[in-house]
Amino acid sequence: MTQVLINNEPVNTEFETSTTVNDLVTLILNDVATEDEVISSIKFNGRVLSIDEEDQCLVLPVDTFNDIDFTLINSLNLAFDSLDDCSGYIDVVVSKIAELSALYSQNEVRQANILFSEVVEIMDLFVQLVSKIHKTIRKSYPEKLQNNQTLQKLEIHLLSVLKALLPAKEKEDIIMLCDLLEYELVDNLTQWKIQAIPELKQLNHD
């Protein structure tokens, strides 16, 4: 029989042989986790899987595995922990933009276009992550974030820059595209890293 653990502690759960891992996730979120807790990771047979592997395992019956260990964490704590991921995204994007600009300057358009798509995908993930973090932290610190001009201005500027990128790309206006990437986007992301993210982190210590 499969042993189910939450934060390394065994729990008594009853489920049918047809119960999938997805069903178990729903059961834990509904019956075990508090309103402010989320599942931050799942170990299958003692191993943390890649995203693709985990997706494949979620649809399998629970009894496929010897043990499944769920890590529950307070959503606010997870939000603060995820701020480091935001900084990681910024470093990756800034590095790729430098490489992208070099490719365009060398007229390596095909390779540059591939890299541009990667930058757009990463930025999409960054925006989603920042949005979720901001929403979670704002719920706990509404007064402190209500009038935070730094976050508001950076969010508006970031979305306007991203909105301008695709038209420039479609028009093949390389000069405009590089200006938006090298100056507008990099400057915005730098401000997130040196100002906005530290301000959000500080809320966890106030």
PDB file of C-alpha atoms in Angstrom:
ATOM      1  CA  MET A   1       0.000   0.000   0.000  1.00  0.00           C
ATOM      2  CA  THR A   2       1.223   3.465  -0.868  1.00  0.00           C
ATOM      3  CA  GLN A   3       2.417   5.569   2.053  1.00  0.00           C
ATOM      4  CA  VAL A   4       1.267   9.178   1.850  1.00  0.00           C
ATOM      5  CA  LEU A   5       3.285  11.792   3.711  1.00  0.00           C
ATOM      6  CA  ILE A   6       2.815  15.503   4.280  1.00  0.00           C
ATOM      7  CA  ASN A   7       5.954  17.415   5.221  1.00  0.00           C
ATOM      8  CA  ASN A   8       7.682  14.062   5.856  1.00  0.00           C
ATOM      9  CA  GLU A   9       4.964  12.943   8.301  1.00  0.00           C
ATOM     10  CA  PRO A  10       2.791   9.883   7.453  1.00  0.00           C
ATOM     11  CA  VAL A  11      -0.945  10.591   7.208  1.00  0.00           C
ATOM     12  CA  ASN A  12      -3.926   8.280   7.189  1.00  0.00           C
ATOM     13  CA  THR A  13      -5.827   8.661   3.967  1.00  0.00           C
ATOM     14  CA  GLU A  14      -8.401   6.340   2.472  1.00  0.00           C
ATOM     15  CA  PHE A  15      -8.671   6.095  -1.277  1.00  0.00           C
ATOM     16  CA  GLU A  16      -9.810   3.625  -3.894  1.00  0.00           C
ATOM     17  CA  THR A  17      -7.411   1.755  -6.175  1.00  0.00           C
ATOM     18  CA  SER A  18      -8.563   3.940  -9.067  1.00  0.00           C
ATOM     19  CA  THR A  19      -7.606   7.137  -7.253  1.00  0.00           C
ATOM     20  CA  THR A  20      -5.036   9.127  -9.230  1.00  0.00           C
ATOM     21  CA  VAL A  21      -2.347  11.405  -7.829  1.00  0.00           C
ATOM     22  CA  ASN A  22      -4.411  14.347  -9.109  1.00  0.00           C
ATOM     23  CA  ASP A  23      -7.350  13.102  -7.031  1.00  0.00           C
ATOM     24  CA  LEU A  24      -5.073  12.852  -4.014  1.00  0.00           C
ATOM     25  CA  VAL A  25      -3.834  16.417  -4.564  1.00  0.00           C
ATOM     26  CA  THR A  26      -7.445  17.634  -4.541  1.00  0.00           C
ATOM     27  CA  LEU A  27      -8.178  15.612  -1.399  1.00  0.00           C
ATOM     28  CA  ILE A  28      -5.196  17.089   0.444  1.00  0.00           C
ATOM     29  CA  LEU A  29      -5.974  20.663  -0.587  1.00  0.00           C
ATOM     30  CA  ASN A  30      -9.632  20.298   0.414  1.00  0.00           C
ATOM     31  CA  ASP A  31      -9.359  18.218   3.586  1.00  0.00           C
ATOM     32  CA  VAL A  32      -5.858  18.643   4.983  1.00  0.00           C
ATOM     33  CA  ALA A  33      -4.336  21.962   3.939  1.00  0.00           C
ATOM     34  CA  THR A  34      -5.481  25.157   5.604  1.00  0.00           C
ATOM     35  CA  GLU A  35      -6.879  28.023   3.553  1.00  0.00           C
ATOM     36  CA  ASP A  36      -3.449  29.697   3.468  1.00  0.00           C
ATOM     37  CA  GLU A  37      -1.435  26.599   2.538  1.00  0.00           C
ATOM     38  CA  VAL A  38      -0.394  25.384  -0.893  1.00  0.00           C
ATOM     39  CA  ILE A  39       1.503  22.360  -2.188  1.00  0.00           C
ATOM     40  CA  SER A  40       5.004  23.560  -3.042  1.00  0.00           C
ATOM     41  CA  SER A  41       6.472  20.209  -4.137  1.00  0.00           C
ATOM     42  CA  ILE A  42       5.763  16.494  -4.433  1.00  0.00           C
ATOM     43  CA  LYS A  43       8.261  13.658  -4.047  1.00  0.00           C
ATOM     44  CA  PHE A  44       7.556  10.342  -5.713  1.00  0.00           C
ATOM     45  CA  ASN A  45       9.427   7.417  -4.139  1.00  0.00           C
ATOM     46  CA  GLY A  46      11.719   9.917  -2.433  1.00  0.00           C
ATOM     47  CA  ARG A  47      12.564  11.852  -5.586  1.00  0.00           C
ATOM     48  CA  VAL A  48      11.578  15.303  -6.819  1.00  0.00           C
ATOM     49  CA  LEU A  49      10.726  14.992 -10.497  1.00  0.00           C
ATOM     50  CA  SER A  50      11.075  17.401 -13.381  1.00  0.00           C
ATOM     51  CA  ILE A  51       7.961  19.306 -14.452  1.00  0.00           C
ATOM     52  CA  ASP A  52       7.380  16.952 -17.389  1.00  0.00           C
ATOM     53  CA  GLU A  53       7.848  13.851 -15.230  1.00  0.00           C
ATOM     54  CA  GLU A  54       5.541  15.226 -12.568  1.00  0.00           C
ATOM     55  CA  ASP A  55       2.815  15.970 -15.119  1.00  0.00           C
ATOM     56  CA  GLN A  56       2.996  12.353 -16.286  1.00  0.00           C
ATOM     57  CA  CYS A  57       2.793  11.033 -12.712  1.00  0.00           C
ATOM     58  CA  LEU A  58      -0.213  13.149 -11.738  1.00  0.00           C
ATOM     59  CA  VAL A  59      -2.556  11.096 -13.929  1.00  0.00           C
ATOM     60  CA  LEU A  60      -1.289   7.728 -12.653  1.00  0.00           C
ATOM     61  CA  PRO A  61      -3.016   5.695  -9.895  1.00  0.00           C
ATOM     62  CA  VAL A  62      -1.660   6.419  -6.418  1.00  0.00           C
ATOM     63  CA  ASP A  63      -0.712   2.756  -5.904  1.00  0.00           C
ATOM     64  CA  THR A  64       1.816   3.070  -8.734  1.00  0.00           C
ATOM     65  CA  PHE A  65       4.213   4.464  -6.124  1.00  0.00           C
ATOM     66  CA  ASN A  66       5.615   3.169  -2.837  1.00  0.00           C
ATOM     67  CA  ASP A  67       5.381   6.599  -1.228  1.00  0.00           C
ATOM     68  CA  ILE A  68       4.294  10.118  -2.134  1.00  0.00           C
ATOM     69  CA  ASP A  69       5.456  13.036   0.004  1.00  0.00           C
ATOM     70  CA  PHE A  70       3.680  16.377  -0.287  1.00  0.00           C
ATOM     71  CA  THR A  71       5.259  19.573   1.004  1.00  0.00           C
ATOM     72  CA  LEU A  72       2.708  22.056   2.286  1.00  0.00           C
ATOM     73  CA  ILE A  73       3.808  25.627   2.834  1.00  0.00           C
ATOM     74  CA  ASN A  74       2.087  28.832   3.799  1.00  0.00           C
ATOM     75  CA  SER A  75       1.283  30.727   0.583  1.00  0.00           C
ATOM     76  CA  LEU A  76       2.755  33.953   1.968  1.00  0.00           C
ATOM     77  CA  ASN A  77       6.042  32.240   2.811  1.00  0.00           C
ATOM     78  CA  LEU A  78       6.073  30.697  -0.659  1.00  0.00           C
ATOM     79  CA  ALA A  79       5.538  34.129  -2.192  1.00  0.00           C
ATOM     80  CA  PHE A  80       8.525  35.569  -0.327  1.00  0.00           C
ATOM     81  CA  ASP A  81      10.663  32.529  -1.232  1.00  0.00           C
ATOM     82  CA  SER A  82       9.687  32.950  -4.883  1.00  0.00           C
ATOM     83  CA  LEU A  83      11.144  36.461  -5.010  1.00  0.00           C
ATOM     84  CA  ASP A  84      14.556  34.829  -5.477  1.00  0.00           C
ATOM     85  CA  ASP A  85      13.156  33.058  -8.543  1.00  0.00           C
ATOM     86  CA  CYS A  86      12.185  36.468  -9.921  1.00  0.00           C
ATOM     87  CA  SER A  87      15.783  37.630  -9.604  1.00  0.00           C
ATOM     88  CA  GLY A  88      16.870  34.468 -11.405  1.00  0.00           C
ATOM     89  CA  TYR A  89      14.493  35.156 -14.287  1.00  0.00           C
ATOM     90  CA  ILE A  90      15.854  38.701 -14.555  1.00  0.00           C
ATOM     91  CA  ASP A  91      19.469  37.490 -14.765  1.00  0.00           C
ATOM     92  CA  VAL A  92      18.581  34.995 -17.494  1.00  0.00           C
ATOM     93  CA  VAL A  93      16.620  37.521 -19.558  1.00  0.00           C
ATOM     94  CA  VAL A  94      19.277  40.255 -19.315  1.00  0.00           C
ATOM     95  CA  SER A  95      21.928  37.752 -20.441  1.00  0.00           C
ATOM     96  CA  LYS A  96      19.786  36.578 -23.368  1.00  0.00           C
ATOM     97  CA  ILE A  97      19.053  40.164 -24.432  1.00  0.00           C
ATOM     98  CA  ALA A  98      22.791  40.889 -24.632  1.00  0.00           C
ATOM     99  CA  GLU A  99      23.231  37.780 -26.783  1.00  0.00           C
ATOM    100  CA  LEU A 100      20.190  38.695 -28.864  1.00  0.00           C
ATOM    101  CA  SER A 101      21.463  42.204 -29.597  1.00  0.00           C
ATOM    102  CA  ALA A 102      24.833  40.798 -30.662  1.00  0.00           C
ATOM    103  CA  LEU A 103      23.115  38.411 -33.089  1.00  0.00           C
ATOM    104  CA  TYR A 104      21.044  41.192 -34.649  1.00  0.00           C
ATOM    105  CA  SER A 105      24.133  43.399 -35.017  1.00  0.00           C
ATOM    106  CA  GLN A 106      25.861  40.514 -36.835  1.00  0.00           C
ATOM    107  CA  ASN A 107      22.778  40.093 -39.050  1.00  0.00           C
ATOM    108  CA  GLU A 108      22.202  36.589 -37.674  1.00  0.00           C
ATOM    109  CA  VAL A 109      18.457  37.150 -37.957  1.00  0.00           C
ATOM    110  CA  ARG A 110      17.293  33.520 -37.845  1.00  0.00           C
ATOM    111  CA  GLN A 111      19.171  32.741 -34.631  1.00  0.00           C
ATOM    112  CA  ALA A 112      18.141  36.092 -33.164  1.00  0.00           C
ATOM    113  CA  ASN A 113      14.473  35.370 -33.872  1.00  0.00           C
ATOM    114  CA  ILE A 114      14.714  32.037 -32.058  1.00  0.00           C
ATOM    115  CA  LEU A 115      16.300  33.729 -29.062  1.00  0.00           C
ATOM    116  CA  PHE A 116      13.672  36.489 -29.165  1.00  0.00           C
ATOM    117  CA  SER A 117      10.951  33.853 -28.769  1.00  0.00           C
ATOM    118  CA  GLU A 118      12.771  32.479 -25.735  1.00  0.00           C
ATOM    119  CA  VAL A 119      12.954  35.941 -24.183  1.00  0.00           C
ATOM    120  CA  VAL A 120       9.217  36.470 -24.721  1.00  0.00           C
ATOM    121  CA  GLU A 121       8.401  33.099 -23.124  1.00  0.00           C
ATOM    122  CA  ILE A 122      10.574  33.797 -20.076  1.00  0.00           C
ATOM    123  CA  MET A 123       9.087  37.262 -19.684  1.00  0.00           C
ATOM    124  CA  ASP A 124       5.604  35.761 -19.797  1.00  0.00           C
ATOM    125  CA  LEU A 125       6.568  33.463 -16.919  1.00  0.00           C
ATOM    126  CA  PHE A 126       8.142  36.379 -15.056  1.00  0.00           C
ATOM    127  CA  VAL A 127       4.997  38.516 -15.363  1.00  0.00           C
ATOM    128  CA  GLN A 128       2.794  35.653 -14.172  1.00  0.00           C
ATOM    129  CA  LEU A 129       5.077  34.955 -11.208  1.00  0.00           C
ATOM    130  CA  VAL A 130       5.359  38.613 -10.176  1.00  0.00           C
ATOM    131  CA  SER A 131       1.599  39.030 -10.468  1.00  0.00           C
ATOM    132  CA  LYS A 132       0.906  36.039  -8.201  1.00  0.00           C
ATOM    133  CA  ILE A 133       3.539  37.110  -5.672  1.00  0.00           C
ATOM    134  CA  HIS A 134       2.246  40.679  -5.580  1.00  0.00           C
ATOM    135  CA  LYS A 135      -1.357  39.503  -5.153  1.00  0.00           C
ATOM    136  CA  THR A 136      -0.437  37.152  -2.291  1.00  0.00           C
ATOM    137  CA  ILE A 137       1.706  39.673  -0.423  1.00  0.00           C
ATOM    138  CA  ARG A 138      -0.815  42.482  -0.948  1.00  0.00           C
ATOM    139  CA  LYS A 139      -3.480  40.308   0.704  1.00  0.00           C
ATOM    140  CA  SER A 140      -1.404  40.204   3.912  1.00  0.00           C
ATOM    141  CA  TYR A 141       0.007  43.756   3.734  1.00  0.00           C
ATOM    142  CA  PRO A 142      -2.751  45.806   2.032  1.00  0.00           C
ATOM    143  CA  GLU A 143      -1.897  49.116   3.694  1.00  0.00           C
ATOM    144  CA  LYS A 144       1.840  48.933   3.004  1.00  0.00           C
ATOM    145  CA  LEU A 145       1.373  48.067  -0.670  1.00  0.00           C
ATOM    146  CA  GLN A 146      -1.664  50.194  -1.426  1.00  0.00           C
ATOM    147  CA  ASN A 147       0.366  53.302  -2.140  1.00  0.00           C
ATOM    148  CA  ASN A 148       3.590  51.665  -3.292  1.00  0.00           C
ATOM    149  CA  GLN A 149       4.435  53.776  -6.326  1.00  0.00           C
ATOM    150  CA  THR A 150       7.539  51.747  -7.161  1.00  0.00           C
ATOM    151  CA  LEU A 151       5.624  48.549  -7.916  1.00  0.00           C
ATOM    152  CA  GLN A 152       2.785  50.286  -9.709  1.00  0.00           C
ATOM    153  CA  LYS A 153       5.072  52.266 -12.009  1.00  0.00           C
ATOM    154  CA  LEU A 154       7.313  49.291 -12.786  1.00  0.00           C
ATOM    155  CA  GLU A 155       4.351  47.020 -13.564  1.00  0.00           C
ATOM    156  CA  ILE A 156       2.774  49.581 -15.904  1.00  0.00           C
ATOM    157  CA  HIS A 157       6.089  50.299 -17.637  1.00  0.00           C
ATOM    158  CA  LEU A 158       6.923  46.607 -18.005  1.00  0.00           C
ATOM    159  CA  LEU A 159       3.582  45.772 -19.612  1.00  0.00           C
ATOM    160  CA  SER A 160       3.871  48.739 -21.998  1.00  0.00           C
ATOM    161  CA  VAL A 161       7.362  47.649 -23.091  1.00  0.00           C
ATOM    162  CA  LEU A 162       6.238  44.057 -23.664  1.00  0.00           C
ATOM    163  CA  LYS A 163       3.225  45.304 -25.620  1.00  0.00           C
ATOM    164  CA  ALA A 164       5.508  47.345 -27.895  1.00  0.00           C
ATOM    165  CA  LEU A 165       7.911  44.465 -28.614  1.00  0.00           C
ATOM    166  CA  LEU A 166       5.685  42.377 -30.864  1.00  0.00           C
ATOM    167  CA  PRO A 167       4.692  45.198 -33.269  1.00  0.00           C
ATOM    168  CA  ALA A 168       8.364  46.139 -33.655  1.00  0.00           C
ATOM    169  CA  LYS A 169       9.190  42.496 -34.323  1.00  0.00           C
ATOM    170  CA  GLU A 170       6.375  42.096 -36.850  1.00  0.00           C
ATOM    171  CA  LYS A 171       7.522  45.225 -38.716  1.00  0.00           C
ATOM    172  CA  GLU A 172      11.105  43.887 -38.610  1.00  0.00           C
ATOM    173  CA  ASP A 173      12.154  47.213 -37.108  1.00  0.00           C
ATOM    174  CA  ILE A 174      15.396  45.869 -35.646  1.00  0.00           C
ATOM    175  CA  ILE A 175      16.566  49.255 -34.366  1.00  0.00           C
ATOM    176  CA  MET A 176      13.349  49.831 -32.431  1.00  0.00           C
ATOM    177  CA  LEU A 177      13.340  46.244 -31.206  1.00  0.00           C
ATOM    178  CA  CYS A 178      16.895  46.446 -29.883  1.00  0.00           C
ATOM    179  CA  ASP A 179      16.216  49.806 -28.232  1.00  0.00           C
ATOM    180  CA  LEU A 180      13.183  48.361 -26.450  1.00  0.00           C
ATOM    181  CA  LEU A 181      15.112  45.284 -25.331  1.00  0.00           C
ATOM    182  CA  GLU A 182      18.514  46.785 -24.458  1.00  0.00           C
ATOM    183  CA  TYR A 183      17.324  49.985 -22.824  1.00  0.00           C
ATOM    184  CA  GLU A 184      13.648  49.920 -21.851  1.00  0.00           C
ATOM    185  CA  LEU A 185      13.299  46.275 -20.803  1.00  0.00           C
ATOM    186  CA  VAL A 186      16.741  45.851 -19.248  1.00  0.00           C
ATOM    187  CA  ASP A 187      16.316  49.113 -17.309  1.00  0.00           C
ATOM    188  CA  ASN A 188      12.897  48.024 -16.069  1.00  0.00           C
ATOM    189  CA  LEU A 189      14.138  44.599 -14.979  1.00  0.00           C
ATOM    190  CA  THR A 190      17.147  46.161 -13.279  1.00  0.00           C
ATOM    191  CA  GLN A 191      14.810  48.370 -11.238  1.00  0.00           C
ATOM    192  CA  TRP A 192      12.814  45.287 -10.241  1.00  0.00           C
ATOM    193  CA  LYS A 193      16.005  43.648  -9.022  1.00  0.00           C
ATOM    194  CA  ILE A 194      17.586  46.536  -7.142  1.00  0.00           C
ATOM    195  CA  GLN A 195      14.465  48.272  -5.830  1.00  0.00           C
ATOM    196  CA  ALA A 196      11.093  46.498  -6.095  1.00  0.00           C
ATOM    197  CA  ILE A 197      12.150  42.985  -5.046  1.00  0.00           C
ATOM    198  CA  PRO A 198      14.192  44.228  -2.035  1.00  0.00           C
ATOM    199  CA  GLU A 199      11.194  46.361  -0.962  1.00  0.00           C
ATOM    200  CA  LEU A 200       8.917  43.312  -1.091  1.00  0.00           C
ATOM    201  CA  LYS A 201      11.455  41.192   0.797  1.00  0.00           C
ATOM    202  CA  GLN A 202      11.709  43.840   3.497  1.00  0.00           C
ATOM    203  CA  LEU A 203       8.008  43.387   4.291  1.00  0.00           C
ATOM    204  CA  ASN A 204       8.861  39.918   5.576  1.00  0.00           C
ATOM    205  CA  HIS A 205      11.236  41.447   8.142  1.00  0.00           C
ATOM    206  CA  ASP A 206       9.221  44.479   9.263  1.00  0.00           C
TER     207      ASP A 206
END
